Coordinates of C-alpha atoms in Angstrom, one line a residue:
Chain A
M30 CA 44.0 67.4 84.9
S31 CA 46.6 70.1 84.4
K32 CA 45.6 73.3 82.7
T33 CA 46.8 73.7 79.1
S34 CA 46.3 76.6 76.9
T35 CA 43.4 76.6 74.5
P36 CA 44.6 78.4 71.4
N37 CA 41.1 78.7 69.8
R38 CA 39.5 80.8 72.6
A39 CA 38.6 84.3 71.4
T40 CA 41.0 87.1 72.7
E41 CA 39.8 90.5 73.7
P42 CA 42.5 93.3 73.5
V43 CA 42.9 95.4 76.6
T44 CA 41.5 98.9 76.1
A45 CA 42.1 101.4 78.9
V46 CA 42.5 105.1 79.3
P47 CA 46.3 105.8 79.9
V48 CA 47.4 107.7 83.0
R49 CA 48.1 111.4 82.3
Y50 CA 51.2 113.1 83.6
P51 CA 50.5 116.9 83.6
E52 CA 53.5 117.7 85.8
R53 CA 55.8 116.4 83.1
W54 CA 54.3 118.8 80.5
I55 CA 54.7 121.7 82.9
A56 CA 58.4 120.8 83.5
A57 CA 59.1 120.4 79.8
G58 CA 57.5 123.7 79.1
A59 CA 59.6 125.5 81.7
I60 CA 62.8 123.9 80.4
L61 CA 62.0 124.9 76.8
V62 CA 61.6 128.5 77.9
L63 CA 64.9 128.5 79.7
A64 CA 66.7 126.9 76.7
A65 CA 65.2 129.5 74.4
M66 CA 66.6 132.2 76.7
F67 CA 70.0 130.6 76.7
V68 CA 70.1 130.4 72.9
H69 CA 68.9 134.0 72.6
M70 CA 71.7 135.1 74.9
L71 CA 74.3 133.2 72.8
F72 CA 73.3 135.2 69.7
T73 CA 72.7 138.6 71.4
N74 CA 75.5 138.9 74.0
D75 CA 78.4 140.6 72.3
A76 CA 81.0 139.2 74.7
F77 CA 80.8 136.0 72.7
N78 CA 82.2 137.7 69.7
W79 CA 81.6 134.7 67.5
P80 CA 83.4 136.0 64.3
F81 CA 86.6 136.6 66.3
M82 CA 86.4 133.1 67.8
A83 CA 85.8 131.5 64.4
D84 CA 88.8 133.5 63.0
H85 CA 91.2 132.4 65.8
M86 CA 90.0 128.9 66.6
F87 CA 91.8 127.3 63.7
S88 CA 94.8 129.6 63.7
E89 CA 98.1 127.8 63.2
P90 CA 99.4 127.8 66.8
V91 CA 96.0 126.6 68.1
V92 CA 95.9 123.7 65.6
R93 CA 99.5 122.8 66.7
G94 CA 98.2 122.9 70.3
V95 CA 95.6 120.4 69.4
W96 CA 98.3 118.0 68.1
I97 CA 100.3 118.6 71.3
T98 CA 97.2 117.8 73.3
L99 CA 96.6 114.6 71.4
S100 CA 100.2 113.4 71.6
A101 CA 100.3 114.1 75.3
T102 CA 97.1 112.1 75.8
V103 CA 98.4 109.1 73.8
L104 CA 101.8 109.1 75.4
S105 CA 100.7 109.6 78.9
M106 CA 98.1 106.8 78.5
V107 CA 100.7 104.4 77.0
I108 CA 103.2 105.1 79.8
G109 CA 100.3 105.0 82.4
V110 CA 99.1 101.6 81.2
V111 CA 102.6 100.1 81.2
L112 CA 103.2 101.5 84.7
G113 CA 99.8 100.3 85.8
I114 CA 100.6 96.8 84.7
V115 CA 103.9 96.8 86.6
L116 CA 102.3 98.3 89.7
A117 CA 99.4 95.9 89.7
V118 CA 101.7 92.9 89.3
M119 CA 103.8 94.2 92.1
R120 CA 100.7 94.7 94.3
L121 CA 99.6 91.1 93.7
S122 CA 103.1 89.7 94.0
G123 CA 103.0 88.7 97.7
N124 CA 106.5 90.3 98.3
P125 CA 106.0 92.7 101.2
V126 CA 108.5 95.3 99.8
L127 CA 106.9 95.3 96.3
V128 CA 103.4 95.3 97.7
S129 CA 104.0 98.3 100.0
V130 CA 106.0 100.3 97.4
S131 CA 103.1 99.8 94.9
W132 CA 100.6 100.8 97.6
L133 CA 102.6 103.9 98.5
Y134 CA 103.0 104.9 94.9
T135 CA 99.2 104.6 94.3
W136 CA 98.5 106.4 97.6
F137 CA 100.8 109.4 96.6
F138 CA 99.8 109.8 93.0
R139 CA 96.1 109.4 93.6
G140 CA 96.2 111.7 96.6
V141 CA 97.9 114.7 95.1
P142 CA 95.8 116.7 92.6
R143 CA 97.1 116.5 89.0
L144 CA 97.3 120.3 88.8
V145 CA 99.6 120.3 91.8
L146 CA 101.7 117.5 90.3
A147 CA 101.9 119.3 87.0
V148 CA 103.2 122.5 88.6
L149 CA 105.5 120.4 90.9
F150 CA 107.1 118.6 88.0
G151 CA 107.4 121.9 86.2
N152 CA 109.6 123.2 89.1
I153 CA 111.6 120.0 89.7
A154 CA 114.7 121.9 88.6
I155 CA 114.7 123.6 91.9
L156 CA 115.2 120.2 93.6
Y157 CA 117.7 118.8 91.2
Q158 CA 119.7 121.3 89.2
T159 CA 121.5 118.4 87.4
I160 CA 120.5 114.8 86.9
Q161 CA 123.4 112.5 87.7
L162 CA 123.9 108.9 87.0
G163 CA 126.2 106.9 89.3
L164 CA 126.4 104.6 92.3
P165 CA 124.1 105.5 95.2
F166 CA 125.3 107.1 98.4
D167 CA 128.8 107.5 96.8
N168 CA 129.8 110.5 99.0
Y169 CA 129.3 108.4 102.1
W170 CA 130.9 105.1 101.3
M171 CA 133.8 106.7 99.3
A172 CA 134.7 108.9 102.3
W173 CA 134.4 105.8 104.5
L174 CA 136.8 103.9 102.2
G175 CA 139.1 106.9 102.1
M176 CA 138.7 107.4 98.3
E177 CA 138.7 110.7 96.5
G178 CA 136.3 112.1 94.0
D179 CA 132.9 110.6 93.2
A180 CA 131.2 107.6 91.5
R181 CA 129.1 109.6 89.0
F182 CA 129.4 108.9 85.4
L183 CA 126.8 111.1 83.7
E184 CA 125.6 114.6 84.5
I185 CA 122.9 116.5 82.6
D186 CA 121.3 119.8 83.3
T187 CA 117.7 119.2 84.5
R188 CA 116.2 121.9 82.5
T189 CA 117.4 120.3 79.2
V190 CA 115.8 117.0 80.1
L191 CA 112.8 118.0 82.0
S192 CA 111.6 120.9 79.9
G193 CA 107.9 122.0 80.2
Y194 CA 106.5 119.3 77.9
T195 CA 108.5 116.3 79.3
A196 CA 107.9 117.5 82.9
G197 CA 104.2 117.8 82.3
L198 CA 104.0 114.5 80.5
L199 CA 105.8 112.8 83.3
A200 CA 103.3 114.3 85.9
L201 CA 100.4 113.1 83.9
S202 CA 101.9 109.6 83.1
L203 CA 102.9 108.9 86.7
S204 CA 99.5 110.0 88.0
E205 CA 97.8 107.9 85.4
G206 CA 99.9 104.9 86.3
A207 CA 98.4 105.0 89.8
Y208 CA 94.8 104.9 88.4
M209 CA 95.6 102.3 85.8
A210 CA 97.2 100.1 88.5
E211 CA 93.9 100.0 90.3
I212 CA 92.0 99.2 87.2
I213 CA 94.4 96.5 86.1
R214 CA 94.5 95.0 89.6
A215 CA 90.7 94.7 89.5
G216 CA 90.9 93.1 86.1
L217 CA 93.5 90.6 87.2
Q218 CA 91.5 89.7 90.2
S219 CA 88.4 89.2 88.1
V220 CA 90.0 86.2 86.4
D221 CA 88.9 83.0 87.9
K222 CA 91.5 81.3 90.1
G223 CA 90.9 78.0 88.2
Q224 CA 92.5 79.6 85.1
T225 CA 95.8 80.0 86.9
E226 CA 95.6 76.6 88.4
A227 CA 94.8 75.0 85.0
A228 CA 97.8 76.8 83.4
Q229 CA 100.1 75.9 86.3
A230 CA 99.0 72.3 86.1
L231 CA 100.1 72.3 82.5
G232 CA 103.5 73.2 83.6
M233 CA 103.4 77.0 82.8
S234 CA 105.6 79.2 85.0
R235 CA 104.1 82.0 86.9
S236 CA 105.2 84.8 84.5
R237 CA 104.0 82.8 81.5
V238 CA 100.6 82.2 83.2
L239 CA 100.4 86.0 83.7
R240 CA 101.3 86.9 80.1
R241 CA 99.4 84.2 78.3
I242 CA 96.4 83.4 80.4
T243 CA 95.6 86.0 83.1
L244 CA 96.4 89.3 81.4
P245 CA 94.6 88.6 78.1
Q246 CA 91.5 87.7 80.1
A247 CA 91.8 90.7 82.4
M248 CA 91.8 92.9 79.4
R249 CA 88.0 92.4 78.9
V250 CA 87.5 94.0 82.3
V251 CA 90.3 96.6 81.9
I252 CA 89.5 98.0 78.4
P253 CA 86.2 99.9 79.1
P254 CA 87.4 101.9 82.1
T255 CA 90.6 102.6 80.2
G256 CA 88.5 104.3 77.6
N257 CA 87.1 106.5 80.3
E258 CA 90.6 107.2 81.6
T259 CA 91.6 108.3 78.1
I260 CA 88.8 110.8 77.8
A261 CA 89.6 112.1 81.3
M262 CA 93.3 112.4 80.3
L263 CA 92.5 114.4 77.2
K264 CA 90.8 117.0 79.3
D265 CA 93.6 116.9 81.9
T266 CA 96.2 117.8 79.3
A267 CA 94.8 121.3 79.8
L268 CA 96.7 121.2 83.1
L269 CA 99.9 121.3 81.1
A270 CA 99.2 125.0 80.7
Y271 CA 100.3 125.5 84.3
V272 CA 103.6 123.6 84.0
P273 CA 103.8 125.7 81.8
V274 CA 103.8 124.1 78.4
T275 CA 103.4 127.0 76.1
I276 CA 102.7 125.1 72.9
E277 CA 99.7 123.3 74.5
L278 CA 96.1 124.0 73.3
F279 CA 94.6 125.6 76.3
Y280 CA 97.7 127.8 76.9
Q281 CA 97.6 129.0 73.3
L282 CA 93.9 129.8 73.4
Q283 CA 94.4 131.7 76.7
A284 CA 97.4 133.5 75.3
I285 CA 95.4 134.8 72.3
G286 CA 92.6 135.8 74.6
A287 CA 95.0 137.7 76.9
R288 CA 96.8 139.4 74.0
T289 CA 93.6 140.6 72.3
Y290 CA 91.4 141.1 75.4
Q291 CA 89.0 138.7 73.9
I292 CA 89.1 136.3 76.8
F293 CA 85.7 134.8 76.7
P294 CA 85.6 133.8 73.0
M295 CA 88.8 131.9 73.4
L296 CA 87.5 130.1 76.5
V297 CA 84.5 129.1 74.4
A298 CA 86.9 128.0 71.7
A299 CA 88.6 125.8 74.3
C300 CA 85.3 124.3 75.3
L301 CA 84.4 123.5 71.7
W302 CA 87.8 122.0 70.9
Y303 CA 87.7 119.7 74.0
L304 CA 84.1 118.8 73.3
A305 CA 84.9 118.0 69.7
I306 CA 87.8 115.7 70.6
T307 CA 86.0 114.0 73.5
S308 CA 83.0 113.4 71.2
V309 CA 85.2 111.5 68.8
L310 CA 86.7 109.5 71.6
M311 CA 83.3 108.8 73.0
V312 CA 82.2 107.3 69.7
G313 CA 85.3 105.1 69.8
Q314 CA 84.5 104.1 73.4
Y315 CA 80.9 103.3 72.5
F316 CA 82.2 100.7 69.9
I317 CA 84.8 99.3 72.2
E318 CA 82.3 98.9 75.0
R319 CA 79.8 97.2 72.7
R320 CA 82.5 94.8 71.7
F321 CA 83.2 94.0 75.3
N322 CA 79.6 93.6 76.3
P323 CA 79.3 90.3 78.2
E324 CA 76.5 89.2 75.9
Q325 CA 78.7 89.4 72.9
Q326 CA 81.8 87.8 74.5
G327 CA 81.9 85.0 72.1
N328 CA 82.1 87.4 69.2
I329 CA 84.9 89.4 70.8
R330 CA 87.0 86.4 71.6
N331 CA 86.7 85.4 68.1
R332 CA 87.5 88.8 66.7
I333 CA 90.0 90.3 69.2
V334 CA 91.7 87.9 71.4
G335 CA 91.2 84.6 69.7
G336 CA 92.0 85.9 66.2
A337 CA 95.5 86.7 67.2
H338 CA 96.3 83.1 67.9
R339 CA 95.3 81.6 64.6
Chain B
M13 CA 138.2 59.8 95.4
S14 CA 135.9 62.5 96.7
E15 CA 133.3 61.4 94.1
Q16 CA 133.4 58.0 95.5
S17 CA 132.9 59.2 99.1
Q18 CA 130.0 61.2 97.8
D19 CA 128.5 58.1 96.3
V20 CA 128.7 56.4 99.7
T21 CA 126.9 59.2 101.4
A22 CA 124.3 59.0 98.6
V23 CA 123.6 55.4 99.5
K24 CA 123.3 56.3 103.1
A25 CA 121.1 59.2 102.2
P26 CA 119.1 60.6 105.1
E27 CA 115.7 59.1 105.7
G28 CA 113.2 60.4 103.2
A29 CA 115.5 61.5 100.5
E30 CA 114.5 58.6 98.2
P31 CA 111.0 57.3 97.7
P32 CA 110.4 54.1 99.7
S33 CA 109.2 52.3 96.6
D34 CA 109.4 52.6 92.8
A35 CA 105.6 53.2 92.4
L36 CA 104.7 56.2 90.2
V37 CA 103.1 58.1 93.0
V38 CA 104.3 57.6 96.6
A39 CA 102.6 59.5 99.3
E40 CA 104.0 59.2 102.8
N41 CA 102.2 60.5 105.8
V42 CA 100.8 63.5 103.9
H43 CA 99.3 66.2 106.1
K44 CA 97.6 69.4 105.0
N45 CA 96.3 72.1 107.2
F46 CA 94.4 75.2 106.1
G47 CA 95.0 77.5 109.1
R48 CA 93.8 75.5 112.0
L49 CA 91.7 73.2 109.9
E50 CA 93.3 69.8 109.4
V51 CA 92.2 68.6 106.0
L52 CA 94.6 65.7 105.5
K53 CA 95.7 63.8 108.6
G54 CA 98.4 61.5 107.2
I55 CA 97.8 59.9 103.9
D56 CA 99.9 56.9 102.8
L57 CA 99.3 55.8 99.3
E58 CA 101.0 54.3 96.3
V59 CA 99.9 54.3 92.7
E60 CA 101.7 51.9 90.4
R61 CA 102.5 52.6 86.8
G62 CA 99.4 51.8 84.7
E63 CA 97.1 51.7 87.7
V64 CA 93.7 53.4 87.7
M65 CA 92.9 54.5 91.2
C66 CA 89.6 55.9 92.2
I67 CA 89.2 58.0 95.3
V68 CA 85.7 58.2 96.8
G69 CA 84.3 59.7 99.9
P70 CA 81.9 62.3 101.3
S71 CA 82.5 66.0 100.4
G72 CA 85.0 67.6 102.8
S73 CA 86.9 64.4 103.2
G74 CA 90.0 65.8 101.7
K75 CA 90.0 63.8 98.4
S76 CA 90.4 66.9 96.1
T77 CA 93.0 68.4 98.4
F78 CA 95.0 65.2 98.3
L79 CA 94.8 65.2 94.5
R80 CA 96.0 68.8 94.4
C81 CA 98.9 67.9 96.7
I82 CA 100.1 65.4 94.1
N83 CA 100.9 68.1 91.5
H84 CA 101.9 70.6 94.2
L85 CA 98.9 73.0 93.6
E86 CA 98.7 72.7 97.4
K87 CA 101.9 72.6 99.6
L88 CA 102.0 69.8 102.1
T89 CA 102.1 70.7 105.8
A90 CA 103.9 67.5 106.6
G91 CA 104.9 64.3 104.9
R92 CA 106.5 63.6 101.6
L93 CA 105.1 63.0 98.1
W94 CA 107.1 61.6 95.2
V95 CA 106.0 61.3 91.5
N96 CA 108.2 59.3 89.2
G97 CA 110.9 59.1 91.9
E98 CA 111.0 62.9 92.3
L99 CA 110.1 64.7 95.5
M100 CA 107.3 67.1 94.6
G101 CA 108.1 70.7 95.2
Y102 CA 111.3 70.2 97.2
R103 CA 114.9 69.2 96.9
Q104 CA 116.4 67.3 99.8
K105 CA 120.0 67.8 100.6
R106 CA 121.8 66.7 103.7
G107 CA 118.6 66.1 105.5
R108 CA 117.2 69.6 104.7
L109 CA 114.4 70.4 102.4
Y110 CA 114.8 73.3 99.9
E111 CA 111.8 74.7 98.1
L112 CA 112.1 74.4 94.3
R113 CA 112.0 77.4 92.1
D114 CA 108.8 78.2 90.2
S115 CA 110.3 77.0 87.0
E116 CA 111.4 73.7 88.5
I117 CA 108.0 73.1 90.0
A118 CA 106.5 73.9 86.6
A119 CA 108.8 71.3 85.0
Q120 CA 107.6 68.7 87.5
R121 CA 104.0 69.6 86.8
S122 CA 104.4 69.4 83.1
D123 CA 104.6 65.6 83.5
I124 CA 101.3 65.4 85.3
G125 CA 98.0 66.2 83.6
M126 CA 95.1 67.5 85.5
V127 CA 91.4 67.7 84.7
F128 CA 89.2 69.9 86.8
Q129 CA 85.6 69.7 87.9
R130 CA 84.8 73.1 86.3
F131 CA 86.9 72.3 83.2
N132 CA 88.9 75.6 83.5
L133 CA 89.4 75.8 79.7
F134 CA 90.9 79.1 78.7
P135 CA 87.9 81.1 77.4
H136 CA 90.0 83.4 75.2
L137 CA 91.4 80.5 73.2
S138 CA 89.7 78.2 70.8
A139 CA 89.6 74.4 71.6
L140 CA 92.7 74.1 69.4
G141 CA 94.4 77.0 71.1
N142 CA 93.7 75.5 74.5
I143 CA 95.4 72.3 73.5
T144 CA 98.4 73.8 71.7
E145 CA 99.1 76.5 74.3
A146 CA 101.2 74.4 76.7
P147 CA 103.1 72.3 74.2
M148 CA 104.1 75.5 72.3
Q149 CA 104.8 77.6 75.3
V150 CA 106.4 75.1 77.7
K151 CA 107.9 72.5 75.3
R152 CA 108.6 75.0 72.6
M153 CA 107.0 72.7 70.1
P154 CA 106.6 74.3 66.6
R155 CA 103.1 75.4 65.8
A156 CA 102.6 73.0 62.9
E157 CA 103.6 70.0 65.0
A158 CA 101.5 71.1 68.0
T159 CA 98.5 71.7 65.8
A160 CA 98.8 68.2 64.2
K161 CA 99.1 66.7 67.6
A162 CA 96.1 68.6 68.9
M163 CA 94.0 67.5 65.9
E164 CA 94.9 63.9 66.7
L165 CA 93.9 64.4 70.3
L166 CA 90.6 66.1 69.3
E167 CA 89.9 63.1 67.1
R168 CA 90.7 60.8 70.0
V169 CA 88.2 62.6 72.3
G170 CA 85.6 62.6 69.5
L171 CA 85.6 66.3 68.7
P172 CA 87.6 66.7 65.4
D173 CA 85.1 69.3 64.1
K174 CA 85.3 71.6 67.2
A175 CA 88.9 72.8 66.7
D176 CA 87.9 76.4 66.1
A177 CA 85.1 76.5 68.6
Y178 CA 85.5 78.6 71.7
P179 CA 84.8 77.0 75.1
E180 CA 81.5 78.8 75.6
Q181 CA 80.2 77.4 72.3
L182 CA 80.7 73.9 73.6
S183 CA 78.6 71.8 76.0
G184 CA 79.9 70.9 79.4
G185 CA 80.8 67.4 78.2
Q186 CA 82.6 68.7 75.1
Q187 CA 84.5 71.2 77.2
Q188 CA 85.6 68.5 79.6
R189 CA 86.8 66.4 76.7
V190 CA 88.8 69.3 75.3
A191 CA 90.2 69.7 78.8
I192 CA 91.3 66.1 78.8
A193 CA 92.9 66.5 75.3
R194 CA 94.6 69.7 76.6
A195 CA 96.2 67.7 79.5
L196 CA 97.2 64.8 77.2
A197 CA 98.9 67.2 74.8
M198 CA 101.8 67.4 77.3
E199 CA 102.2 63.7 77.2
P200 CA 102.0 63.3 80.9
S201 CA 102.9 60.0 82.7
L202 CA 100.1 60.6 85.2
M203 CA 96.6 62.0 84.9
L204 CA 94.7 63.5 87.8
F205 CA 90.9 63.9 87.6
D206 CA 89.2 66.0 90.1
E207 CA 85.5 65.1 90.0
P208 CA 85.5 65.4 86.2
T209 CA 81.8 64.7 85.8
S210 CA 80.3 66.4 88.8
A211 CA 79.6 69.7 87.0
L212 CA 77.9 68.0 84.0
D213 CA 74.3 67.5 83.1
P214 CA 73.5 63.8 83.6
E215 CA 73.1 63.0 79.9
L216 CA 76.7 64.3 79.2
V217 CA 78.4 62.3 81.9
G218 CA 78.7 59.2 79.7
E219 CA 80.7 60.9 76.9
V220 CA 83.4 62.0 79.3
L221 CA 83.6 58.6 81.1
D222 CA 83.9 56.9 77.7
V223 CA 87.0 59.0 77.0
M224 CA 88.4 58.2 80.4
R225 CA 87.7 54.5 79.9
D226 CA 89.7 54.6 76.6
L227 CA 92.5 56.3 78.3
A228 CA 92.6 53.7 81.1
E229 CA 92.6 50.9 78.5
G230 CA 95.5 52.6 76.8
G231 CA 97.5 52.0 79.9
M232 CA 97.5 55.6 81.4
T233 CA 98.2 55.9 85.1
M234 CA 95.2 57.7 86.5
V235 CA 94.1 59.0 89.9
I236 CA 90.4 59.9 89.8
V237 CA 88.4 61.6 92.5
T238 CA 84.8 60.7 91.6
H239 CA 81.3 59.9 92.7
E240 CA 80.7 57.6 89.8
M241 CA 80.7 54.3 91.7
G242 CA 79.7 52.3 88.6
F243 CA 82.7 53.7 86.7
A244 CA 85.0 53.1 89.6
R245 CA 83.9 49.4 89.8
E246 CA 84.2 48.9 86.1
V247 CA 87.4 50.8 85.2
G248 CA 89.3 51.2 88.4
D249 CA 92.1 48.9 89.5
S250 CA 91.9 50.1 93.0
L251 CA 89.5 52.1 95.1
V252 CA 90.3 54.3 98.1
F253 CA 87.6 55.4 100.5
M254 CA 88.6 58.6 102.3
D255 CA 86.8 60.3 105.2
D256 CA 87.8 63.1 107.5
G257 CA 91.2 63.5 106.0
M258 CA 92.2 59.8 106.2
V259 CA 92.2 56.7 104.1
V260 CA 89.5 54.6 105.8
E261 CA 89.6 51.6 103.4
S262 CA 91.1 50.6 100.1
G263 CA 91.3 47.6 97.8
V264 CA 89.8 46.1 94.7
P265 CA 86.8 48.2 93.7
S266 CA 84.3 45.4 93.4
Q267 CA 85.2 44.1 96.8
V268 CA 85.2 47.4 98.6
L269 CA 81.9 48.4 97.0
S270 CA 80.1 45.1 97.6
D271 CA 81.6 44.2 100.9
P272 CA 82.9 47.2 102.7
Q273 CA 84.7 46.3 106.0
H274 CA 84.6 49.6 107.8
E275 CA 81.4 51.0 109.2
R276 CA 82.1 54.5 107.8
T277 CA 82.5 53.0 104.3
Q278 CA 79.3 51.0 104.8
A279 CA 77.4 54.2 105.9
F280 CA 78.7 56.2 102.9
L281 CA 78.0 53.5 100.3
S282 CA 74.5 52.9 101.7
K283 CA 73.6 56.5 100.8
V284 CA 75.1 56.5 97.4
L285 CA 73.2 55.4 94.4
F286 CA 74.9 53.2 91.8

């Protein structure tokens, strides 16, 4: 006879003395004391100069700086994602030239610190005083053919095109492209090979398979880390101050600090601004990640990807 | 004048330019290696129009690889394979083979439907979206027409109420039936089935086999890699037993199954329940 449960048997609840953790209480007490000291310092140390900070935190140039920061974040992320898709597709293309160029690109832009890139792009006018459009290596082959002049059609002063903001934006976007390439490559590789085969068997060309089948499915894997990248990018826009981009948030706050000798309050203001914006982004990211939670995939497909096709 | 002389050369085309018969599928000495591993060691096969051919054999015998060679998901190492009189994956000119472009291979494949063991439905599209995707994208069929056709196909595979369901909301048997409808939407002249019921719970096998039986009765040319011997005997026009990358034995299913001539076929069938 196999054992079966007998529902009518009397049940006796477990009553036991729980284990105590005195060390936790000691640690919590110590941390509370330290926290109280910190808060006390915030209110008693005059270097914070809270009224000054409150006066200047929302001044007009600072608020404009916030908008510059936001626009730089959005633009560099958009360019970065597009670049990342191109680089990831190149990396997976199987063509040795495209693969190695993509690899080299990623190697360079992930290997050089963003701060160095920002300063480098800010000084690019040293390398190219003018930007010229024309046929490559014209001075060599025109001399060889015995021709006079050059084959350049357009010439622009570098400083008018690559001013502080564009140069900084370029540095951030190109750098982001390298990181997004890795994220998107991982996403593309996460899509089951059977998906590509099924689409090919239906007569879809390789580019159509990528656009219609592989990329949309890769997005599920790509979107959460892209949220992280966006938050990181928002903070990295502070590097624009070193290009320098004078209208940018951190530059403006530092400038006020330097002008008024109230350096510390303005640094605190910078912390608060970045914290405030990243908090908003983190709330957004929380909802995006909840949507892309594997347990709710059915719902997402309905709401996000599937909905677009009906 | 010059045209005429070209015609003459066309008649005297180099060996292998034209299929040796007008069967729908003609495989001639098909070899496939994966690195040093020889998976196919010279397959010669013909599938006539309207024929239902079942390929059976132990795992690793190369049956699935051969099926994937038919629609060029695998490139042949040696040999030739024609579908509908067209050399798959290549163009032969003056005795030389030229690889076809991706779009040309895609066009060849669009005439061949394929059903996979693991269904491979597109998880980001509804059942309807799965079926309309290729007709709309490849054949540029208007949405309304594609949808009407897809609904007809869903009706045919017994799932008219599942148009808006996503693959994960469907059972394995339902997914496989949607996959069959998806392949049929391209109006292929040949259907390939790669162990279509092997990933299914036993109680769901029947519903998929029923759809395939209907398809066979409708005159579709089918090549089916399967372990369902009962189905092969009942629906198949021919049965091919493969082992170790070669065709060991072939013939009328009932004969091969009840009176296998080759000892390897006998050994295999003695271990299979049906």
